GROMACS .gro file of C-alpha atoms in nm:
model
  351
    1LYS     CA    1   9.094   1.836  -2.968
    2GLN     CA    2   9.248   1.629  -3.237
    3PHE     CA    3   9.503   1.347  -3.201
    4ARG     CA    4   9.638   1.055  -3.420
    5VAL     CA    5   9.726   0.695  -3.339
    6THR     CA    6   9.979   0.531  -3.547
    7VAL     CA    7  10.177   0.202  -3.577
    8ASN     CA    8  10.548   0.201  -3.684
    9ASP     CA    9  10.596  -0.131  -3.848
   10GLN     CA   10  10.972  -0.215  -3.900
   11THR     CA   11  10.938  -0.581  -3.980
   12LEU     CA   12  10.981  -0.532  -4.359
   13GLY     CA   13  11.315  -0.374  -4.322
   14THR     CA   14  11.181  -0.025  -4.364
   15ASP     CA   15  10.952   0.196  -4.160
   16GLN     CA   16  10.590   0.123  -4.254
   17VAL     CA   17  10.354   0.380  -4.085
   18PHE     CA   18  10.007   0.255  -4.027
   19THR     CA   19   9.735   0.495  -3.920
   20PHE     CA   20   9.526   0.322  -3.654
   21ALA     CA   21   9.284   0.585  -3.559
   22ASN     CA   22   9.230   0.960  -3.605
   23VAL     CA   23   9.008   1.122  -3.330
   24ASP     CA   24   8.813   1.438  -3.258
   25LEU     CA   25   8.732   1.509  -2.886
   26GLU     CA   26   8.423   1.721  -2.814
   27PHE     CA   27   8.349   1.836  -2.471
   28PRO     CA   28   8.069   2.096  -2.391
   29THR     CA   29   8.045   2.371  -2.131
   30LEU     CA   30   7.957   2.232  -1.771
   31ASP     CA   31   7.609   2.286  -1.642
   32PRO     CA   32   7.524   2.076  -1.324
   33GLN     CA   33   7.147   2.119  -1.418
   34ARG     CA   34   7.168   1.955  -1.749
   35GLU     CA   35   7.304   1.623  -1.894
   36ILE     CA   36   7.656   1.667  -2.010
   37ILE     CA   37   7.746   1.492  -2.340
   38ALA     CA   38   8.118   1.436  -2.400
   39GLN     CA   39   8.200   1.278  -2.760
   40LEU     CA   40   8.490   1.109  -2.905
   41LYS     CA   41   8.462   1.028  -3.265
   42GLY     CA   42   8.698   0.952  -3.561
   43GLN     CA   43   8.844   0.713  -3.804
   44LEU     CA   44   8.956   0.360  -3.691
   45LEU     CA   45   9.119   0.168  -3.968
   46GLY     CA   46   8.981   0.402  -4.245
   47VAL     CA   47   8.955   0.754  -4.358
   48GLU     CA   48   8.592   0.821  -4.277
   49ASP     CA   49   8.436   0.866  -3.941
   50ASN     CA   50   8.339   0.522  -3.835
   51PHE     CA   51   8.339   0.499  -3.453
   52GLN     CA   52   8.204   0.708  -3.191
   53LEU     CA   53   8.239   0.710  -2.794
   54GLN     CA   54   7.981   0.896  -2.589
   55VAL     CA   55   7.960   0.974  -2.237
   56HIS     CA   56   7.649   1.115  -2.078
   57ILE     CA   57   7.695   1.261  -1.739
   58GLY     CA   58   7.430   1.403  -1.492
   59PRO     CA   59   7.234   1.613  -1.433
   60TYR     CA   60   7.432   1.624  -1.098
   61HIS     CA   61   7.319   1.960  -0.936
   62GLN     CA   62   7.136   1.766  -0.661
   63TRP     CA   63   7.435   1.562  -0.562
   64LEU     CA   64   7.660   1.889  -0.580
   65MET     CA   65   7.425   2.086  -0.343
   66LYS     CA   66   7.422   1.788  -0.118
   67GLN     CA   67   7.808   1.791  -0.101
   68LEU     CA   68   7.791   2.152  -0.006
   69GLU     CA   69   7.539   2.112   0.279
   70PRO     CA   70   7.686   2.137   0.624
   71ASN     CA   71   7.721   1.801   0.813
   72THR     CA   72   7.525   1.891   1.126
   73ILE     CA   73   7.420   1.551   1.222
   74GLU     CA   74   7.685   1.302   1.336
   75LYS     CA   75   7.635   0.975   1.170
   76ASP     CA   76   7.681   0.626   1.354
   77GLN     CA   77   7.974   0.480   1.176
   78SER     CA   78   7.879   0.137   1.305
   79GLN     CA   79   7.579   0.113   1.084
   80PRO     CA   80   7.608   0.043   0.704
   81ASN     CA   81   7.588   0.345   0.474
   82HIS     CA   82   7.320   0.274   0.231
   83GLU     CA   83   7.377   0.591   0.040
   84ALA     CA   84   7.738   0.505  -0.017
   85THR     CA   85   7.837   0.510  -0.399
   86SER     CA   86   8.007   0.229  -0.589
   87PRO     CA   87   8.099   0.208  -0.963
   88LEU     CA   88   7.760   0.023  -1.009
   89ASN     CA   89   7.559   0.272  -0.807
   90PRO     CA   90   7.692   0.609  -0.899
   91ALA     CA   91   7.589   0.938  -0.722
   92PHE     CA   92   7.436   1.057  -1.049
   93PRO     CA   93   7.320   0.917  -1.378
   94LEU     CA   94   7.624   0.809  -1.609
   95GLN     CA   95   7.597   0.634  -1.958
   96LEU     CA   96   7.875   0.519  -2.179
   97SER     CA   97   7.806   0.422  -2.537
   98VAL     CA   98   8.041   0.277  -2.808
   99LYS     CA   99   7.929   0.275  -3.162
  100ALA     CA  100   8.100   0.145  -3.472
  101GLU     CA  101   8.011   0.157  -3.836
  102LYS     CA  102   8.158  -0.085  -4.078
  103ILE     CA  103   8.511  -0.064  -3.957
  104ASP     CA  104   8.717  -0.250  -4.210
  105LEU     CA  105   8.921  -0.527  -4.047
  106SER     CA  106   9.094  -0.609  -4.377
  107LEU     CA  107   9.342  -0.342  -4.306
  108LEU     CA  108   9.474  -0.552  -4.024
  109ARG     CA  109   9.612  -0.825  -4.278
  110SER     CA  110   9.949  -0.642  -4.290
  111PHE     CA  111  10.010  -0.772  -3.949
  112MET     CA  112   9.909  -1.123  -4.039
  113PRO     CA  113  10.075  -1.393  -4.256
  114LYS     CA  114   9.994  -1.360  -4.639
  115GLU     CA  115   9.827  -1.698  -4.647
  116ASN     CA  116   9.572  -1.608  -4.367
  117THR     CA  117   9.288  -1.446  -4.554
  118MET     CA  118   9.031  -1.455  -4.278
  119LEU     CA  119   9.005  -1.084  -4.244
  120SER     CA  120   9.014  -1.019  -4.627
  121LYS     CA  121   8.654  -0.913  -4.632
  122ALA     CA  122   8.572  -0.871  -4.273
  123HIS     CA  123   8.431  -0.558  -4.118
  124MET     CA  124   8.285  -0.476  -3.774
  125ASN     CA  125   7.987  -0.268  -3.643
  126GLY     CA  126   7.768  -0.237  -3.365
  127GLN     CA  127   7.672  -0.035  -3.051
  128ILE     CA  128   7.692  -0.113  -2.690
  129THR     CA  129   7.548   0.096  -2.415
  130LEU     CA  130   7.635   0.087  -2.041
  131ASN     CA  131   7.360   0.264  -1.824
  132LEU     CA  132   7.451   0.354  -1.454
  133VAL     CA  133   7.159   0.493  -1.259
  134PRO     CA  134   7.153   0.568  -0.876
  135ASN     CA  135   6.975   0.298  -0.684
  136GLN     CA  136   6.876   0.098  -0.988
  137SER     CA  137   7.041  -0.215  -1.163
  138ALA     CA  138   7.316  -0.130  -1.415
  139SER     CA  139   7.230  -0.231  -1.767
  140LEU     CA  140   7.463  -0.345  -2.055
  141LYS     CA  141   7.273  -0.376  -2.379
  142GLY     CA  142   7.311  -0.353  -2.763
  143LYS     CA  143   7.473  -0.566  -3.038
  144TRP     CA  144   7.810  -0.615  -3.178
  145GLN     CA  145   7.892  -0.783  -3.492
  146VAL     CA  146   8.191  -0.901  -3.696
  147SER     CA  147   8.084  -0.979  -4.058
  148ASN     CA  148   8.237  -1.184  -4.341
  149LEU     CA  149   8.492  -1.377  -4.173
  150LYS     CA  150   8.659  -1.595  -4.440
  151VAL     CA  151   8.719  -1.976  -4.346
  152ASN     CA  152   8.919  -2.174  -4.590
  153HIS     CA  153   8.936  -2.555  -4.608
  154GLN     CA  154   9.095  -2.761  -4.888
  155GLY     CA  155   9.000  -2.521  -5.162
  156GLN     CA  156   8.665  -2.446  -5.007
  157SER     CA  157   8.573  -2.116  -4.838
  158SER     CA  158   8.274  -1.981  -4.647
  159LEU     CA  159   8.186  -1.657  -4.483
  160ILE     CA  160   8.098  -1.639  -4.110
  161ASN     CA  161   7.913  -1.360  -3.920
  162ILE     CA  162   7.949  -1.345  -3.547
  163LYS     CA  163   7.699  -1.133  -3.350
  164LEU     CA  164   7.706  -1.069  -2.981
  165ARG     CA  165   7.361  -0.923  -2.817
  166PRO     CA  166   7.420  -0.860  -2.439
  167GLN     CA  167   7.127  -0.801  -2.234
  168LEU     CA  168   7.280  -0.777  -1.899
  169LEU     CA  169   7.140  -0.646  -1.578
  170ILE     CA  170   7.421  -0.603  -1.301
  171ASP     CA  171   7.341  -0.537  -0.944
  172GLY     CA  172   7.618  -0.451  -0.690
  173VAL     CA  173   7.543  -0.409  -0.312
  174ALA     CA  174   7.861  -0.375  -0.084
  175ASP     CA  175   8.057  -0.676  -0.156
  176GLN     CA  176   7.795  -0.867  -0.353
  177THR     CA  177   7.739  -0.873  -0.736
  178LYS     CA  178   7.460  -1.042  -0.937
  179ILE     CA  179   7.465  -1.060  -1.306
  180SER     CA  180   7.138  -1.144  -1.480
  181PHE     CA  181   7.164  -1.256  -1.856
  182GLY     CA  182   6.807  -1.188  -1.964
  183GLN     CA  183   6.810  -1.293  -2.323
  184THR     CA  184   7.169  -1.237  -2.399
  185SER     CA  185   7.282  -1.420  -2.724
  186LEU     CA  186   7.576  -1.509  -2.936
  187SER     CA  187   7.511  -1.585  -3.301
  188LEU     CA  188   7.714  -1.771  -3.566
  189ASN     CA  189   7.541  -1.670  -3.896
  190ASP     CA  190   7.162  -1.755  -3.813
  191MET     CA  191   7.254  -2.005  -3.526
  192ARG     CA  192   7.226  -1.876  -3.182
  193LEU     CA  193   7.335  -1.979  -2.839
  194LEU     CA  194   7.093  -1.803  -2.559
  195PHE     CA  195   7.219  -1.737  -2.217
  196THR     CA  196   6.972  -1.717  -1.931
  197GLY     CA  197   6.974  -1.695  -1.566
  198ALA     CA  198   7.210  -1.534  -1.331
  199ILE     CA  199   7.529  -1.542  -1.149
  200GLU     CA  200   7.576  -1.424  -0.813
  201GLN     CA  201   7.919  -1.372  -0.652
  202ASN     CA  202   8.039  -1.256  -0.289
  203PRO     CA  203   8.382  -1.286  -0.122
  204LYS     CA  204   8.302  -1.645  -0.010
  205ASN     CA  205   8.159  -1.797  -0.303
  206LEU     CA  206   8.017  -1.790  -0.663
  207LYS     CA  207   7.654  -1.910  -0.697
  208LEU     CA  208   7.481  -1.996  -1.017
  209ASN     CA  209   7.104  -1.932  -1.036
  210GLN     CA  210   6.933  -2.117  -1.315
  211PHE     CA  211   7.222  -2.021  -1.548
  212GLY     CA  212   7.159  -2.186  -1.878
  213VAL     CA  213   7.256  -2.199  -2.236
  214ARG     CA  214   7.027  -2.316  -2.522
  215THR     CA  215   7.043  -2.347  -2.894
  216GLU     CA  216   6.816  -2.187  -3.166
  217SER     CA  217   6.816  -2.272  -3.528
  218LEU     CA  218   7.119  -2.500  -3.490
  219THR     CA  219   7.148  -2.769  -3.757
  220PHE     CA  220   7.413  -3.027  -3.881
  221ASP     CA  221   7.369  -2.888  -4.235
  222LYS     CA  222   7.457  -2.527  -4.132
  223LEU     CA  223   7.744  -2.618  -3.920
  224ILE     CA  224   7.905  -2.856  -4.184
  225LYS     CA  225   7.860  -2.563  -4.454
  226ILE     CA  226   8.053  -2.305  -4.263
  227LEU     CA  227   8.290  -2.556  -4.118
  228PRO     CA  228   8.360  -2.806  -4.393
  229GLN     CA  229   8.638  -2.977  -4.209
  230LEU     CA  230   8.368  -3.134  -3.967
  231LYS     CA  231   8.252  -3.333  -4.276
  232ALA     CA  232   8.597  -3.451  -4.336
  233GLN     CA  233   8.616  -3.595  -4.006
  234LEU     CA  234   8.307  -3.822  -4.069
  235PRO     CA  235   8.353  -4.194  -4.172
  236PRO     CA  236   8.273  -4.298  -4.534
  237GLN     CA  237   7.914  -4.310  -4.613
  238ALA     CA  238   7.818  -4.096  -4.329
  239LYS     CA  239   7.545  -3.831  -4.321
  240LEU     CA  240   7.448  -3.594  -4.052
  241SER     CA  241   7.156  -3.344  -4.131
  242GLY     CA  242   6.865  -3.186  -3.954
  243PRO     CA  243   6.814  -2.965  -3.635
  244ILE     CA  244   7.013  -2.985  -3.312
  245GLY     CA  245   6.838  -2.908  -2.991
  246PHE     CA  246   7.079  -2.864  -2.684
  247ASN     CA  247   6.960  -2.694  -2.345
  248ILE     CA  248   7.167  -2.696  -2.031
  249LYS     CA  249   7.093  -2.525  -1.694
  250THR     CA  250   7.281  -2.533  -1.376
  251SER     CA  251   7.225  -2.400  -1.027
  252GLY     CA  252   7.428  -2.397  -0.703
  253GLN     CA  253   7.796  -2.355  -0.636
  254PRO     CA  254   8.058  -2.451  -0.899
  255ASP     CA  255   8.196  -2.735  -0.682
  256THR     CA  256   7.819  -2.877  -0.597
  257PRO     CA  257   7.604  -2.787  -0.895
  258GLN     CA  258   7.273  -2.921  -0.997
  259LEU     CA  259   7.262  -2.973  -1.381
  260SER     CA  260   6.978  -3.028  -1.623
  261LEU     CA  261   7.058  -3.123  -1.987
  262THR     CA  262   6.853  -3.213  -2.290
  263LEU     CA  263   6.981  -3.322  -2.634
  264ASP     CA  264   6.700  -3.326  -2.897
  265LEU     CA  265   6.785  -3.490  -3.221
  266ASN     CA  266   6.432  -3.617  -3.296
  267GLN     CA  267   6.400  -3.447  -3.646
  268SER     CA  268   6.762  -3.516  -3.754
  269GLU     CA  269   6.895  -3.789  -3.981
  270ILE     CA  270   7.200  -3.965  -3.863
  271LEU     CA  271   7.390  -4.226  -4.085
  272LEU     CA  272   7.709  -4.390  -3.990
  273GLY     CA  273   7.774  -4.614  -4.288
  274GLN     CA  274   7.626  -4.964  -4.209
  275VAL     CA  275   7.682  -4.927  -3.840
  276PHE     CA  276   7.390  -4.702  -3.731
  277HIS     CA  277   7.113  -4.511  -3.906
  278LYS     CA  278   6.834  -4.299  -3.740
  279PRO     CA  279   6.585  -4.167  -4.011
  280THR     CA  280   6.401  -3.823  -3.948
  281SER     CA  281   6.083  -4.012  -3.859
  282GLU     CA  282   6.244  -4.176  -3.543
  283ASN     CA  283   6.326  -4.004  -3.208
  284LEU     CA  284   6.652  -3.975  -3.070
  285GLY     CA  285   6.716  -3.776  -2.752
  286VAL     CA  286   6.887  -3.742  -2.416
  287LYS     CA  287   6.750  -3.594  -2.093
  288VAL     CA  288   6.976  -3.573  -1.788
  289GLN     CA  289   6.949  -3.438  -1.425
  290VAL     CA  290   7.253  -3.483  -1.198
  291GLY     CA  291   7.386  -3.333  -0.888
  292LEU     CA  292   7.769  -3.315  -0.847
  293THR     CA  293   8.003  -3.309  -0.527
  294PRO     CA  294   8.359  -3.358  -0.514
  295SER     CA  295   8.303  -3.709  -0.397
  296MET     CA  296   7.986  -3.820  -0.571
  297VAL     CA  297   7.784  -3.791  -0.883
  298LYS     CA  298   7.402  -3.847  -0.819
  299ILE     CA  299   7.213  -3.946  -1.126
  300LYS     CA  300   6.842  -3.838  -1.068
  301THR     CA  301   6.754  -3.891  -1.427
  302PHE     CA  302   6.931  -4.024  -1.737
  303ASP     CA  303   6.685  -4.102  -2.023
  304LEU     CA  304   6.805  -4.219  -2.357
  305GLN     CA  305   6.530  -4.240  -2.624
  306LEU     CA  306   6.575  -4.431  -2.944
  307GLY     CA  307   6.250  -4.456  -3.154
  308ASP     CA  308   5.991  -4.540  -2.901
  309THR     CA  309   6.222  -4.726  -2.668
  310VAL     CA  310   6.342  -4.534  -2.346
  311ILE     CA  311   6.648  -4.669  -2.144
  312SER     CA  312   6.635  -4.489  -1.800
  313THR     CA  313   6.918  -4.487  -1.543
  314GLN     CA  314   6.920  -4.367  -1.196
  315GLY     CA  315   7.171  -4.405  -0.902
  316GLU     CA  316   7.505  -4.284  -0.759
  317ILE     CA  317   7.888  -4.289  -0.862
  318LYS     CA  318   8.085  -4.240  -0.556
  319LEU     CA  319   8.432  -4.122  -0.638
  320ARG     CA  320   8.689  -4.325  -0.442
  321PRO     CA  321   9.072  -4.294  -0.428
  322LEU     CA  322   9.097  -4.655  -0.568
  323GLY     CA  323   8.853  -4.613  -0.827
  324PRO     CA  324   8.464  -4.513  -0.870
  325GLU     CA  325   8.198  -4.721  -0.696
  326LEU     CA  326   7.894  -4.756  -0.882
  327ASN     CA  327   7.529  -4.806  -0.761
  328ILE     CA  328   7.338  -4.782  -1.073
  329LYS     CA  329   7.004  -4.901  -1.177
  330THR     CA  330   6.897  -4.933  -1.534
  331LYS     CA  331   6.550  -4.992  -1.680
  332LEU     CA  332   6.449  -5.083  -2.042
  333ASP     CA  333   6.086  -5.084  -2.138
  334PRO     CA  334   5.964  -5.400  -2.298
  335THR     CA  335   6.078  -5.364  -2.663
  336PRO     CA  336   6.081  -5.604  -2.961
  337LEU     CA  337   6.426  -5.689  -3.066
  338LYS     CA  338   6.360  -5.640  -3.402
  339ARG     CA  339   6.269  -5.272  -3.342
  340LEU     CA  340   6.602  -5.205  -3.197
  341VAL     CA  341   6.782  -5.397  -3.467
  342SER     CA  342   6.618  -5.170  -3.725
  343PHE     CA  343   6.865  -4.900  -3.653
  344LEU     CA  344   7.166  -5.125  -3.711
  345PRO     CA  345   7.186  -5.187  -4.086
  346ASN     CA  346   7.480  -5.449  -4.070
  347VAL     CA  347   7.272  -5.654  -3.815
  348SER     CA  348   6.945  -5.627  -3.958
  349SER     CA  349   7.057  -5.741  -4.309
  350GLN     CA  350   7.163  -6.063  -4.149
  351LEU     CA  351   6.812  -6.131  -4.014
   0.00000   0.00000   0.00000
């Protein structure tokens, strides 16, 4: 079976027919004892085959025979039916796969303002597969990438590649759902965000189970290269370079989470004119552990390290209608004043 999807654009005063997709559908002869593979393929934003949708079904002969068996035993309707199927627990194996091969996104520019050149060189490719197997976790895995997105700023341009790699396991039992993130990642060029832990949901609440996000290969230099407008926001004589390490984890319900956060700038250089300077040889980092409720912030740990100096804070912040009530204790390890002043060029130059 063949069919075509077109868009009729009349914004220019005359009809502009834009072919969005040209598709072939293949569906084989049914055989309950064999896996059935139905395939949809065609041209999306192009003239050559560049996308494919496959559905794998079965074998389903065991399920079919069970449906034909006479029901000779009356079941107790008051007991839960552990054999009941759901979208995540089908009666027989199902697999859905979507594949794209260098789909040319530049053809969408006709629907965008002429000055917008973001898609002028962009294309998309990847493959995502959803596997559903009876009495097993559903899985969603693969990768999907949009390449050569063009970003312009004050005459400068850079190309960005965005890549998503889902590694999800999904469990659904009755009205409860659990999504485990495995090593799911989202990349911007070679900089990555990794998602870990799990999210659990039932009709009463949502629960986070060590759900976290951490960075890999993230640096100030790479960010400024692809987003030059960031550099324009810095004060004169400012410089940011080197790696950025960030890791956050959370557990509990959204209104009462337990948070753990780490910011690592130990190997970075931060220069803010004559106000502040941290060279690559000096440490700079933050470690935080807090518990949140609608009425209070409990600070278990808040450590700020600058060089070999650590400022530690613990306590509580009670959120009152008339303003917060603080019960905070801060500790500063014995540190020579000259050591701290060395990070402040304006001050150290006067000593």
